[in-house]
Short mmCIF file of C-alpha atoms in Angstrom, two decimals:
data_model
loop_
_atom_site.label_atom_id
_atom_site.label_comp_id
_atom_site.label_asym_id
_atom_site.label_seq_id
_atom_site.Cartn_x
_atom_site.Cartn_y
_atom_site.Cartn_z
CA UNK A 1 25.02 -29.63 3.65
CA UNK A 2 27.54 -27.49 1.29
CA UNK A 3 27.98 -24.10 0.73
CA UNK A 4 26.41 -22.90 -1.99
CA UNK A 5 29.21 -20.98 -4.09
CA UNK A 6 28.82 -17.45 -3.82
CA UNK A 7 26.76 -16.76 -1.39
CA UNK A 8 26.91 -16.49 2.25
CA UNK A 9 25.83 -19.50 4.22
CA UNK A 10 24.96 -18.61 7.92
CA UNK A 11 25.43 -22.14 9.59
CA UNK A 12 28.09 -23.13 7.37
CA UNK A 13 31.75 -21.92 6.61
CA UNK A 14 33.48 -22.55 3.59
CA UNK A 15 36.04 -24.87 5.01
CA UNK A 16 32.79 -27.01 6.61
CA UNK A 17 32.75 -25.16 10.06
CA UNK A 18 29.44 -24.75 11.43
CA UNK A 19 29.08 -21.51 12.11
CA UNK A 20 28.72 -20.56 16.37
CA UNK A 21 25.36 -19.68 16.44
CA UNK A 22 24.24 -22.96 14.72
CA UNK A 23 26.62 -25.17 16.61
CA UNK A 24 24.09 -26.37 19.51
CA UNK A 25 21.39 -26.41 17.12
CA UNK A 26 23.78 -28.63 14.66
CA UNK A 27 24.60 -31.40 17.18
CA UNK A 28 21.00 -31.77 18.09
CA UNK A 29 20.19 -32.09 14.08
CA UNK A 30 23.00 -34.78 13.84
CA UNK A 31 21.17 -37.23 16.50
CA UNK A 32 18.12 -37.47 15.36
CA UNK A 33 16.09 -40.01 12.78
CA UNK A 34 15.58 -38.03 9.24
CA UNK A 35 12.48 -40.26 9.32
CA UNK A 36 11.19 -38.52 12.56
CA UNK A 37 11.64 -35.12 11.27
CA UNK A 38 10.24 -36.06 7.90
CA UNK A 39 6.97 -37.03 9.78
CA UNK A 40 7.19 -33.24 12.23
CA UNK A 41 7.69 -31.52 9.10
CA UNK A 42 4.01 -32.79 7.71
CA UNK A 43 2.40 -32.87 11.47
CA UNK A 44 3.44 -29.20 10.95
CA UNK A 45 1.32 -28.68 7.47
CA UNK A 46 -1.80 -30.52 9.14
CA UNK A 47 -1.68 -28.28 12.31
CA UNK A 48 -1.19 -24.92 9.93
CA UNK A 49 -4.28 -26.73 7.62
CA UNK A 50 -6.40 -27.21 10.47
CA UNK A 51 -6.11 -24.01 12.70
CA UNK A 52 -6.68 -21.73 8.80
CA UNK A 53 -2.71 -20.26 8.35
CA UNK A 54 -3.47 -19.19 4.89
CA UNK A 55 -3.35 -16.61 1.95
CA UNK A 56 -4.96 -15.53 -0.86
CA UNK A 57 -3.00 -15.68 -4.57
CA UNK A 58 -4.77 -12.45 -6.42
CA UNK A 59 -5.03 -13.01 -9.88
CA UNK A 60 -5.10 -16.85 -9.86
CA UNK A 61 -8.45 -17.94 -10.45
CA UNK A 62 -7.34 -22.12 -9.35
CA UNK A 63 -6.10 -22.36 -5.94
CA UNK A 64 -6.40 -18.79 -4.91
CA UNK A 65 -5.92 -20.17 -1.20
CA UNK A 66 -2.71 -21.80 0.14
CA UNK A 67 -1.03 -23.20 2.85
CA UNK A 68 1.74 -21.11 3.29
CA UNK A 69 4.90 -23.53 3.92
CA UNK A 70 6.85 -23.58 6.84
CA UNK A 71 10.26 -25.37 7.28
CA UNK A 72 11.44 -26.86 10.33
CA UNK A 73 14.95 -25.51 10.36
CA UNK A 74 14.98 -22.16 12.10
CA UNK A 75 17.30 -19.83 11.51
CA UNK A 76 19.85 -18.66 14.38
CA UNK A 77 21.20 -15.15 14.92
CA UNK A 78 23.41 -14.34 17.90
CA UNK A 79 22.61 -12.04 20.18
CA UNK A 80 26.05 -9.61 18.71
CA UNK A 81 24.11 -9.78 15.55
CA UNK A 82 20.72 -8.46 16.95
CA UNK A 83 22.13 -6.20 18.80
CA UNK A 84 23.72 -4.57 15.87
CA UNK A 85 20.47 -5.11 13.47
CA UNK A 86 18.21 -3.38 16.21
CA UNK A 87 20.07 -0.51 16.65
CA UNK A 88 20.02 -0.23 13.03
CA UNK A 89 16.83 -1.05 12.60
CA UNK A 90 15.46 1.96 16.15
CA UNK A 91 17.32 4.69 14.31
CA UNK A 92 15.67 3.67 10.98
CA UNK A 93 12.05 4.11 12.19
CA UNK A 94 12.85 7.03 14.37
CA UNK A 95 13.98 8.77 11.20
CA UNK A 96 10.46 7.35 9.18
CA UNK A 97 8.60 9.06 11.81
CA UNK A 98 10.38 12.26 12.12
CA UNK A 99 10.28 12.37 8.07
CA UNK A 100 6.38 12.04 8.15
CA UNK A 101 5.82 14.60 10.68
CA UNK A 102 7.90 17.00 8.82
CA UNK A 103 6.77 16.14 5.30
CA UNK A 104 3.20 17.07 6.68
CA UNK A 105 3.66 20.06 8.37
CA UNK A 106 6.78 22.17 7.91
CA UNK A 107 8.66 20.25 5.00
CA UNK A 108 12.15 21.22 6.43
CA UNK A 109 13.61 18.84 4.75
CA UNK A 110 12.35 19.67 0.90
CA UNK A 111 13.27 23.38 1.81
CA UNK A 112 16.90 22.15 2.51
CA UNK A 113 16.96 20.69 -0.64
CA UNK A 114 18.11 16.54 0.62
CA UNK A 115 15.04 15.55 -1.90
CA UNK A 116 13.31 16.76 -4.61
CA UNK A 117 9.83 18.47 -3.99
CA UNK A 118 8.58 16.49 -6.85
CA UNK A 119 8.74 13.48 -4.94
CA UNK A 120 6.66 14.32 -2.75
CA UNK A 121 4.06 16.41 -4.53
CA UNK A 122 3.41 14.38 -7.20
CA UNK A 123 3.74 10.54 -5.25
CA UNK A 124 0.38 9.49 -5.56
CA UNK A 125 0.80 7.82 -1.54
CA UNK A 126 1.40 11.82 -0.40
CA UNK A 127 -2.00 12.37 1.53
CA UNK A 128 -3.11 16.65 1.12
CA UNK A 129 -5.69 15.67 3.96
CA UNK A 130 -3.02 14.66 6.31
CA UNK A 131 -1.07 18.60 5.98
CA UNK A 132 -0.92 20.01 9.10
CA UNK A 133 -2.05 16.90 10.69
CA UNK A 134 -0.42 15.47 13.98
CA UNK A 135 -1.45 12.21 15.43
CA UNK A 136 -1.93 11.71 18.89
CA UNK A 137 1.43 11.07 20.93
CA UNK A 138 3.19 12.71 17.71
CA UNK A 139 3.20 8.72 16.20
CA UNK A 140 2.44 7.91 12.48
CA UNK A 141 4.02 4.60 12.06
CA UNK A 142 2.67 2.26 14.88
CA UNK A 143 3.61 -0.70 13.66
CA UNK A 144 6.96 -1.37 11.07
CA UNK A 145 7.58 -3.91 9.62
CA UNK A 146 11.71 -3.43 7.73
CA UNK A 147 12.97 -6.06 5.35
CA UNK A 148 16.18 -7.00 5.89
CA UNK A 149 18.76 -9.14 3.61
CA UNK A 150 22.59 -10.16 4.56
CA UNK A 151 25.34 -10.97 2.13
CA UNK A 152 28.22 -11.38 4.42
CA UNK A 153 29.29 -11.83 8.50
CA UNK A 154 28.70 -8.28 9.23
CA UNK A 155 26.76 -7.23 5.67
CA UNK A 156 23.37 -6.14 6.58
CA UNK A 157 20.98 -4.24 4.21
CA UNK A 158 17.10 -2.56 4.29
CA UNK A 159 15.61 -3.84 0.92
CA UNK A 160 12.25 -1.87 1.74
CA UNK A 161 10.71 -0.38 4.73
CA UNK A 162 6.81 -1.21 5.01
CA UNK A 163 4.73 1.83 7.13
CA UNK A 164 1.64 1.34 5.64
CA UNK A 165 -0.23 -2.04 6.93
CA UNK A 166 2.91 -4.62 7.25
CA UNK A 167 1.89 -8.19 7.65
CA UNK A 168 3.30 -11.46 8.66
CA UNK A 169 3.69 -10.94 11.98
CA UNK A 170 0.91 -13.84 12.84
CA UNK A 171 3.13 -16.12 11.01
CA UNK A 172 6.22 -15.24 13.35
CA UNK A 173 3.86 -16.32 16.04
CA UNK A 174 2.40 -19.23 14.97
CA UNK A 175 6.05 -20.43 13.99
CA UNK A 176 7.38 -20.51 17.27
CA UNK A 177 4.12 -22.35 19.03
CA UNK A 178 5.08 -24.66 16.32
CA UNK A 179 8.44 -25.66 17.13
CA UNK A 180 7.70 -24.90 20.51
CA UNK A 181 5.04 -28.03 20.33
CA UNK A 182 7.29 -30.05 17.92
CA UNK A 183 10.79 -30.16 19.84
CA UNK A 184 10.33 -28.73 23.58
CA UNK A 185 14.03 -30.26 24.16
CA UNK A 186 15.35 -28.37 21.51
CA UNK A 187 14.25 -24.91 23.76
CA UNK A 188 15.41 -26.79 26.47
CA UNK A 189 18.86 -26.99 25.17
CA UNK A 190 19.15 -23.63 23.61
CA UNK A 191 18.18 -20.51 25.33
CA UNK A 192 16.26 -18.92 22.62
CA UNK A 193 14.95 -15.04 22.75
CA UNK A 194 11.09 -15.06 23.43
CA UNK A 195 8.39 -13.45 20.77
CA UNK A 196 5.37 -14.50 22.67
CA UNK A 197 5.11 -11.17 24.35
CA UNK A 198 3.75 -9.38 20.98
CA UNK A 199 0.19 -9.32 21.15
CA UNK A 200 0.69 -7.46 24.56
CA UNK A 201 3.10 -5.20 23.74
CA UNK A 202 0.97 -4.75 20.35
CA UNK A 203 -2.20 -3.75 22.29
CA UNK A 204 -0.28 -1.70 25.20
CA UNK A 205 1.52 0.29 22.65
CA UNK A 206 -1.56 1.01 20.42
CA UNK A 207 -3.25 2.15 23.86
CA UNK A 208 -0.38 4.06 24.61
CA UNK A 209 -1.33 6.13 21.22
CA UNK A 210 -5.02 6.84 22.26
CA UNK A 211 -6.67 10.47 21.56
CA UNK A 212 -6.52 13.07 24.30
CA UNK A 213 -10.83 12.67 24.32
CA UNK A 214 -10.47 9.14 25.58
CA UNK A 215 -11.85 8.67 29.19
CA UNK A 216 -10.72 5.11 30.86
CA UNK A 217 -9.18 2.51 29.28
CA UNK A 218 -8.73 2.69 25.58
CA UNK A 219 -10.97 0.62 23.39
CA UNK A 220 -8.88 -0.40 20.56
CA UNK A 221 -10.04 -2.52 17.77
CA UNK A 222 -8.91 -3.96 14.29
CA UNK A 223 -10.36 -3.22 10.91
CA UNK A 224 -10.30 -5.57 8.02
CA UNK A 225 -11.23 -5.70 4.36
CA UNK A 226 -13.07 -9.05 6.09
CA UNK A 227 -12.77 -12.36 5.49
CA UNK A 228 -11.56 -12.55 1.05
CA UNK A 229 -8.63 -10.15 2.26
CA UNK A 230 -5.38 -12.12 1.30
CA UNK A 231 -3.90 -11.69 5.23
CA UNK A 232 -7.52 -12.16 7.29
CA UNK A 233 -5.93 -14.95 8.87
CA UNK A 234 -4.01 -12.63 10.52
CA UNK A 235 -6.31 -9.85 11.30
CA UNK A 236 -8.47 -11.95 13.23
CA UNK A 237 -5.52 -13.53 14.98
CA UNK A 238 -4.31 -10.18 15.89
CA UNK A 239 -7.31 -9.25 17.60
CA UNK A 240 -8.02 -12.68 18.71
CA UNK A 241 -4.40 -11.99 20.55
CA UNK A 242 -4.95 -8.94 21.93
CA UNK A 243 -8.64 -9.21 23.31
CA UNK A 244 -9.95 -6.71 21.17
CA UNK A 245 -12.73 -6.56 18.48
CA UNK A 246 -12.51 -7.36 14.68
CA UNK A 247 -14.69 -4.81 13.12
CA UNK A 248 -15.43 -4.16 9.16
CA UNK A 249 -16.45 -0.99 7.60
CA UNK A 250 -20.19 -1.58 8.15
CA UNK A 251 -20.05 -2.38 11.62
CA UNK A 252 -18.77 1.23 12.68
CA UNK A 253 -20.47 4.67 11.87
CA UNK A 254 -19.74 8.37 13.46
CA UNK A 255 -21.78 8.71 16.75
CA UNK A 256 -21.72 11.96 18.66
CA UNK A 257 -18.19 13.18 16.63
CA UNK A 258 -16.19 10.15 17.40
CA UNK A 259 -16.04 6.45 16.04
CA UNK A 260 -18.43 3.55 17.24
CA UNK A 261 -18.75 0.03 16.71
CA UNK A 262 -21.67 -1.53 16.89
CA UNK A 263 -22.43 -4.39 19.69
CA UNK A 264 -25.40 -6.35 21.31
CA UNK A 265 -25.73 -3.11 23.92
CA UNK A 266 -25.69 -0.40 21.37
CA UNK A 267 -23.04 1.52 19.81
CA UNK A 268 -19.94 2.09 21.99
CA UNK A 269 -16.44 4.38 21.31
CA UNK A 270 -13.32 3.07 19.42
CA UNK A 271 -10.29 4.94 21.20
CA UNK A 272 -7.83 3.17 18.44
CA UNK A 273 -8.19 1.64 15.21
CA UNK A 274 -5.83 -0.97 13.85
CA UNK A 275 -6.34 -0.41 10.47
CA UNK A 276 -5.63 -3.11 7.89
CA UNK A 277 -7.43 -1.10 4.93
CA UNK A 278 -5.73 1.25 2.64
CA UNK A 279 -6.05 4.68 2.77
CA UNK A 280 -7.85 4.76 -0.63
CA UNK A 281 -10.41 2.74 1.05
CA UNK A 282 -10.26 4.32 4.20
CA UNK A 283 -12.77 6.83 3.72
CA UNK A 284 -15.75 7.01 1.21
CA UNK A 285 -16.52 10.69 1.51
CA UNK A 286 -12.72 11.79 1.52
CA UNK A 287 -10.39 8.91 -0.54
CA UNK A 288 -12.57 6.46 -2.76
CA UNK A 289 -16.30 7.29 -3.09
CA UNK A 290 -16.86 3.67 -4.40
CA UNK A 291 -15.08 2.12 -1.04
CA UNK A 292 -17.39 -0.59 0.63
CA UNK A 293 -14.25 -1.30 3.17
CA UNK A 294 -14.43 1.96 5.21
CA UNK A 295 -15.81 4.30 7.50
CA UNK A 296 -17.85 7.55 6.02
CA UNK A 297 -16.41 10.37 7.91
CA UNK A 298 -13.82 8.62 9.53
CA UNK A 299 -10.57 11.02 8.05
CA UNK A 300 -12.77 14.17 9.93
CA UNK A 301 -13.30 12.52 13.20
CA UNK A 302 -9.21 11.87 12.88
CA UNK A 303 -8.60 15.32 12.14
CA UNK A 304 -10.92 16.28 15.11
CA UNK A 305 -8.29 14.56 17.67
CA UNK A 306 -11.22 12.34 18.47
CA UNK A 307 -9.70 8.73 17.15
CA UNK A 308 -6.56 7.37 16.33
CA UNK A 309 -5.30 5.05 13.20
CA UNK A 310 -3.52 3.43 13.21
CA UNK A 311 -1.05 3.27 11.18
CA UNK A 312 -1.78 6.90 10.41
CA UNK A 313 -3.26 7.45 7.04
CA UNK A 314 -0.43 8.96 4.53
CA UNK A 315 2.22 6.53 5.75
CA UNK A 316 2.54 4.88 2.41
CA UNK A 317 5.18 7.74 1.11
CA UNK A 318 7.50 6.35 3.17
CA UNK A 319 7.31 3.07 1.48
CA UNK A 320 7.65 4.56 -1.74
CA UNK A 321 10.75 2.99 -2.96
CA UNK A 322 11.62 6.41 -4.97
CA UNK A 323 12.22 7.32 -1.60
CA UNK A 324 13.73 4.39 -0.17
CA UNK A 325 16.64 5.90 -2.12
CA UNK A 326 17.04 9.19 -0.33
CA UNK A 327 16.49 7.14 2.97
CA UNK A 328 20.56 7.47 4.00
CA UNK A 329 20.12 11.36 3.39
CA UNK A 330 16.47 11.37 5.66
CA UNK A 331 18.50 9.08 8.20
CA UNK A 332 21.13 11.95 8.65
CA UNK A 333 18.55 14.62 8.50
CA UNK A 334 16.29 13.93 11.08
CA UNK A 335 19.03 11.66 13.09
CA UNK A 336 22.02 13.57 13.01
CA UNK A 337 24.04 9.92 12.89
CA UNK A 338 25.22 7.89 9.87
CA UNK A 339 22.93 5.38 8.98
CA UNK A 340 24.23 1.74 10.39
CA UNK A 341 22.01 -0.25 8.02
CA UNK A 342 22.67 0.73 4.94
CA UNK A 343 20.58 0.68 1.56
CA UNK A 344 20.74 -1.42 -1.44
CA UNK A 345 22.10 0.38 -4.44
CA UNK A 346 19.11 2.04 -5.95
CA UNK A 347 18.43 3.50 -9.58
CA UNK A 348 15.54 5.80 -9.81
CA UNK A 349 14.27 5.23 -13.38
CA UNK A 350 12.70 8.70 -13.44
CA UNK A 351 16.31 10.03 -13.90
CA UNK A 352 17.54 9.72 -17.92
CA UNK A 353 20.72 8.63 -16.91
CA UNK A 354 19.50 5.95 -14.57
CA UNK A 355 16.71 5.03 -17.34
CA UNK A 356 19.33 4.21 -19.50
CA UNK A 357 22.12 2.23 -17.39
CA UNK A 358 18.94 0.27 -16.62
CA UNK A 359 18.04 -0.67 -19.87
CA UNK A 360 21.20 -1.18 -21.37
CA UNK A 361 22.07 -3.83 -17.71
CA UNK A 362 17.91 -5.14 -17.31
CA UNK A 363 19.04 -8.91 -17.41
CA UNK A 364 21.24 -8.41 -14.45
CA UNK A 365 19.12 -6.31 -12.39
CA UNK A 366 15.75 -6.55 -10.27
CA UNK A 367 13.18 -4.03 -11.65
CA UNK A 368 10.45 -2.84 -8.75
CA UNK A 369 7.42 -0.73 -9.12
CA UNK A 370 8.15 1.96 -7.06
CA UNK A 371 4.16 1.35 -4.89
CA UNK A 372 4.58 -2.18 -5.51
CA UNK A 373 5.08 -5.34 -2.92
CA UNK A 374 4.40 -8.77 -2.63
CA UNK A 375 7.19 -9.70 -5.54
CA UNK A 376 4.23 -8.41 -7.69
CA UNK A 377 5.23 -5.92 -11.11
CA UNK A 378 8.57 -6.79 -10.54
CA UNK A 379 10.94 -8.32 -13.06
CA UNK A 380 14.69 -10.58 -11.51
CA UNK A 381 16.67 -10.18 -14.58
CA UNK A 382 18.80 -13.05 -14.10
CA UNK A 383 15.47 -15.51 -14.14
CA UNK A 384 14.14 -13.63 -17.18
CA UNK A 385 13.42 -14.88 -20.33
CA UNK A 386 14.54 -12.81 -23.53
CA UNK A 387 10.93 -11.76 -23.84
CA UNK A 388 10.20 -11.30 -20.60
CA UNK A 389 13.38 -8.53 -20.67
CA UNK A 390 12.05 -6.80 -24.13
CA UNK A 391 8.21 -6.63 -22.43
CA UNK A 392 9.15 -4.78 -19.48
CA UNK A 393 11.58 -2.81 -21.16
CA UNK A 394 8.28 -1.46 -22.80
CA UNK A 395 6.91 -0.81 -19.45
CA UNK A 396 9.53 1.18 -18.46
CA UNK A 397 9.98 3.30 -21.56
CA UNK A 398 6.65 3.50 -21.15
CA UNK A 399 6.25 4.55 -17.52
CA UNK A 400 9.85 5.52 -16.21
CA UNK A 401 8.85 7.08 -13.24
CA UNK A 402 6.86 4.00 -12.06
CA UNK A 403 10.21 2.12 -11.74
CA UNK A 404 13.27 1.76 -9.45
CA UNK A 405 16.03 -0.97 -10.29
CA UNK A 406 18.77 -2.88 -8.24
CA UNK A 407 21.37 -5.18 -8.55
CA UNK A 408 20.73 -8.57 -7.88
CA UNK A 409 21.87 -9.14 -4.48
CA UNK A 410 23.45 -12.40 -3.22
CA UNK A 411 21.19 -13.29 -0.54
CA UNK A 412 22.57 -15.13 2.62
CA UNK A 413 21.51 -18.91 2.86
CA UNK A 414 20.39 -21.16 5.61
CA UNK A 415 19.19 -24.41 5.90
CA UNK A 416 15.59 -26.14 4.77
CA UNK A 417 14.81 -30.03 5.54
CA UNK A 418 14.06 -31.48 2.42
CA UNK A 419 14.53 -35.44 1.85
CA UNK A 420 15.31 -36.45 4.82
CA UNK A 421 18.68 -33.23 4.80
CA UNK A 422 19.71 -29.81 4.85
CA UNK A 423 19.83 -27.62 1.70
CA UNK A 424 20.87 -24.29 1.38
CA UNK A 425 18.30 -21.64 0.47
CA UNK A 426 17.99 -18.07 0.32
CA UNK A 427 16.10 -15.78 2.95
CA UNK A 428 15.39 -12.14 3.70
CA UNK A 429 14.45 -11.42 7.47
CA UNK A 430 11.18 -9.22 8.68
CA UNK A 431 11.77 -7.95 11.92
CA UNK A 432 8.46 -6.12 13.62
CA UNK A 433 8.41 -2.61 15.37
CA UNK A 434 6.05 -1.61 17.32
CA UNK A 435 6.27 2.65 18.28
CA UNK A 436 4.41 4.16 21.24
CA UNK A 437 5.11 7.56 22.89
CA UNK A 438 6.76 5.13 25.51
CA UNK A 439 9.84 4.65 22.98
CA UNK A 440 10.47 1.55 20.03
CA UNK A 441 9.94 -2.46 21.11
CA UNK A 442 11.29 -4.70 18.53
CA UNK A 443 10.61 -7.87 18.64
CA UNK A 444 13.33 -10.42 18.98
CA UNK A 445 13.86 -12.51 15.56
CA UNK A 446 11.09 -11.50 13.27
CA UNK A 447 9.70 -13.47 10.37
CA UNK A 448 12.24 -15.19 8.02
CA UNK A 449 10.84 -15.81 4.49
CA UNK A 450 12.77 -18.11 2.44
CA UNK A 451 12.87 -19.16 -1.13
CA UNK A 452 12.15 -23.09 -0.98
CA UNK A 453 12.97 -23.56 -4.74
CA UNK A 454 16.68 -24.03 -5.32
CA UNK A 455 18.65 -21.29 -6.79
CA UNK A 456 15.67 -18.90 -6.43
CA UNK A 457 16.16 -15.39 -5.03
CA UNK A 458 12.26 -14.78 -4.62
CA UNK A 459 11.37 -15.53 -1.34
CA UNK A 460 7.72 -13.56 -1.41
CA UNK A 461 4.89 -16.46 -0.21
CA UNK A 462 2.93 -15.35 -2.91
CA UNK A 463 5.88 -16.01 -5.49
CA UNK A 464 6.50 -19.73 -3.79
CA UNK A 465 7.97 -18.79 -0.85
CA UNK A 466 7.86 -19.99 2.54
CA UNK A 467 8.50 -19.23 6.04
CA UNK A 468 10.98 -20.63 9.34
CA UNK A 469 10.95 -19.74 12.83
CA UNK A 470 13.77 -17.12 14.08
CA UNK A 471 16.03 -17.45 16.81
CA UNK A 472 17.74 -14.81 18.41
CA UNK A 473 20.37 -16.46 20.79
CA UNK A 474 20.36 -15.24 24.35
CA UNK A 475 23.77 -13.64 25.44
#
């Protein structure tokens, strides 16, 4: 496998050194039959096929449901490496949290000036319903999920932090099992960081969250748009996981003040709701009266103290990425500390100055909408085509605000089998946080996405990317 120039390859050196982290993992690769791992690699796609690991392409009406690929190579971080990412990654999320609690209630933080009140009080993801509002065990993000790229040995950076509903963590799952069924020896060989503890630390942590009306054991339970959502898989995996109930909208109703799902014996009391429904859809009679996904009443049994959501509705400012720029300042702020991961340079196209240098540089940057994700509204100068570049300039003439821009970053690579070798391609990292009033668990690895088209920088599965399981070494 080569280098590819310009980028950093994590197994590889320039001068053809595998890198330490990959050098177990390397002299396995070098014994075995490309024809053998050929035929894993497609044993893989039938058992992903059979067992349902799909997802939904919006806006496609041919082939709106696919396989999502997965490559047989994982990727390899040492233990000194994930030690450094999550510490990074605890102080990040501590400082989300903090900022949401204070952005609701006393807004220290606009008062001292480190961001603009505009920002806030005219981001269409700021919730007024949530003001003065304090979830029980003083948690709004539950579960985090923080992309992650790296350009260099110790070059680290937060492309976006998702607080709303972040997904993929079923696929991190379902990864392992599947190298975990498809080379046993390899785990033999190399002592590799477990993830299989997630579903329980998922539902302990969620029941760790529960209202101060709940008597017992917590019943927690997972909402879903249902089964046309783009990530059901996953919802009903989750729950599946956990031992709890998938519920829709329609299945629960406000009984006696507090939530209730219905069952063969009646209606009984959801302590916790894993919500995978946006907050516009939440709530009929509070967000969107046209909302077949939700719960009528739902936002003033929360208010009550009587249920918690999870994550907690209003979240979603905190993936704004106008606001992903000001996250080094809300770090400090809330933190007191420098923050160790740091940001990617960020333009807020709001700002005339900023507007322009965008304009004038669009072919070499990537172009976000500042609510957007999935690689969706979002323009990779570099890959543009001269039209392409004058049609979103439009857009963002148009709608300045609506835009932030970055330079294109030169993504790490790691390996993919294809034809019977190893090829360089580019990844971003999704590592999963789950917060409890018991403290932060990260999970160990997280889910690597990877661009499986040479050259490409666009690793989203809904753009063409795919996934690979994540090793973090033990020390």
């Amino acid at each position: 496998m080569t280098e590819e120039a310009g980028y950093f390859d994590e197994m590889v050196r320039g001068d053809e050194i595998v890198r330490q982290p990959y050098s177990e993992y390397e002299n396995w690769f070098s014994s075995q039959d490309p024809t053998r791992l050929t035929k894993k690699s497609k044993e893989a796609e039938a058992f992903f096929r059979r067992i349902g690991i799909t997802f939904n392409v919006y806006g496609q009406s041919a082939a709106q449901e696919r396989l999502i690929p997965f490559d047989l190579v994982p990727r390899i971080l040492s233990n000194r490496e994930w030690t450094k990412l999550s510490r990074g990654i605890e102080q990040r999320v501590r400082a989300i949290n903090a900022f949401l609690h204070d952005i609701y209630n006393r807004q220290e933080i606009l008062r001292a000036g480190r961001i603009p009140v505009d920002l806030i009080s005219k981001n269409e993801a700021f919730l007024p319903q949530m003001i003065g509002m304090t979830p029980p065990g003083n948690v709004y993000t539950h579960i985090v999920g923080t992309d992650i790229v790296r350009t260099g040995e110790d070059d680290f950076f937060v492309l976006e932090d998702n607080a709303r509903t972040p997904s993929g963590v079923s696929y991190m799952l379902e990864n392992r099992e599947t190298m975990l069924q498809m080379f046993p020896e390899l785990f033999s060989k190399i002592k590799v960081q477990s993830v299989s503890d997630y579903p329980k630390n998922l539902r302990r942590s969620l029941a760790a969250c529960a209202p101060r009306s709940c008597n017992g054991r917590p019943t927690v339970a997972v909402l879903t748009p249902g089964i046309h959502n783009s990530a059901y898989f996953e919802h009903s995996f989750l729950a599946n996981q956990m031992g709890t109930e998938l519920v829709e909208g329609h299945d629960l109703r406000v009984v006696d003040g507090k939530i209730a799902m219905r069952t063969t014996r009646g209606y009984k009391t959801i302590d916790v709701l894993y919500r995978r429904v946006d907050d516009d859809y939440l709530d009929p009679l509070n967000f969107n009266p046209d909302s077949m996904l939700g719960v009528p009443g739902i936002m003033d049994v929360y208010r009550a103290g009587n249920i918690t959501i999870a994550n907690a509705p209003g979240t979603g400012i905190a993936d704004d990425k106008a606001i992903y720029s000001y996250m080094p300042d809300i770090v400090e702020f809330y933190t007191g500390e420098k923050a160790i991961l740091k940001n990617v340079e960020t333009w807020r196209c709001s700002e005339p100055d900023a507007l322009a240098y965008v304009l004038d540089n669009l072919a070499e940057l990537v172009v976000k909408e500042v609510h957007g994700s999935g690689g969706y509204g979002m323009l990779v100068g570099p890959a543009a085509s001269k039209r392409e570049l004058a049609k979103f300039a439009a857009k963002l003439k148009s709608r300045p605000g609506n835009y932030i821009a970055q330079p294109t970053l030169a993504l790490s690579t790691v390996p993919i089998f294809v034809k019977k070798q190893l090829a360089p391609r580019h990844v971003d990292l999704r590592p999963f946080v789950l917060v409890s009033p018991q403290g932060i668990n990260i999970t160990p690895g997280g889910l690597t996405r990877v661009a499986l088209k040479a050259g490409s920088l666009v690793v989203n599965s809904s753009q063409g990317g795919g996934t690979k399981d994540t090793w973090v070494l033990e020390d």
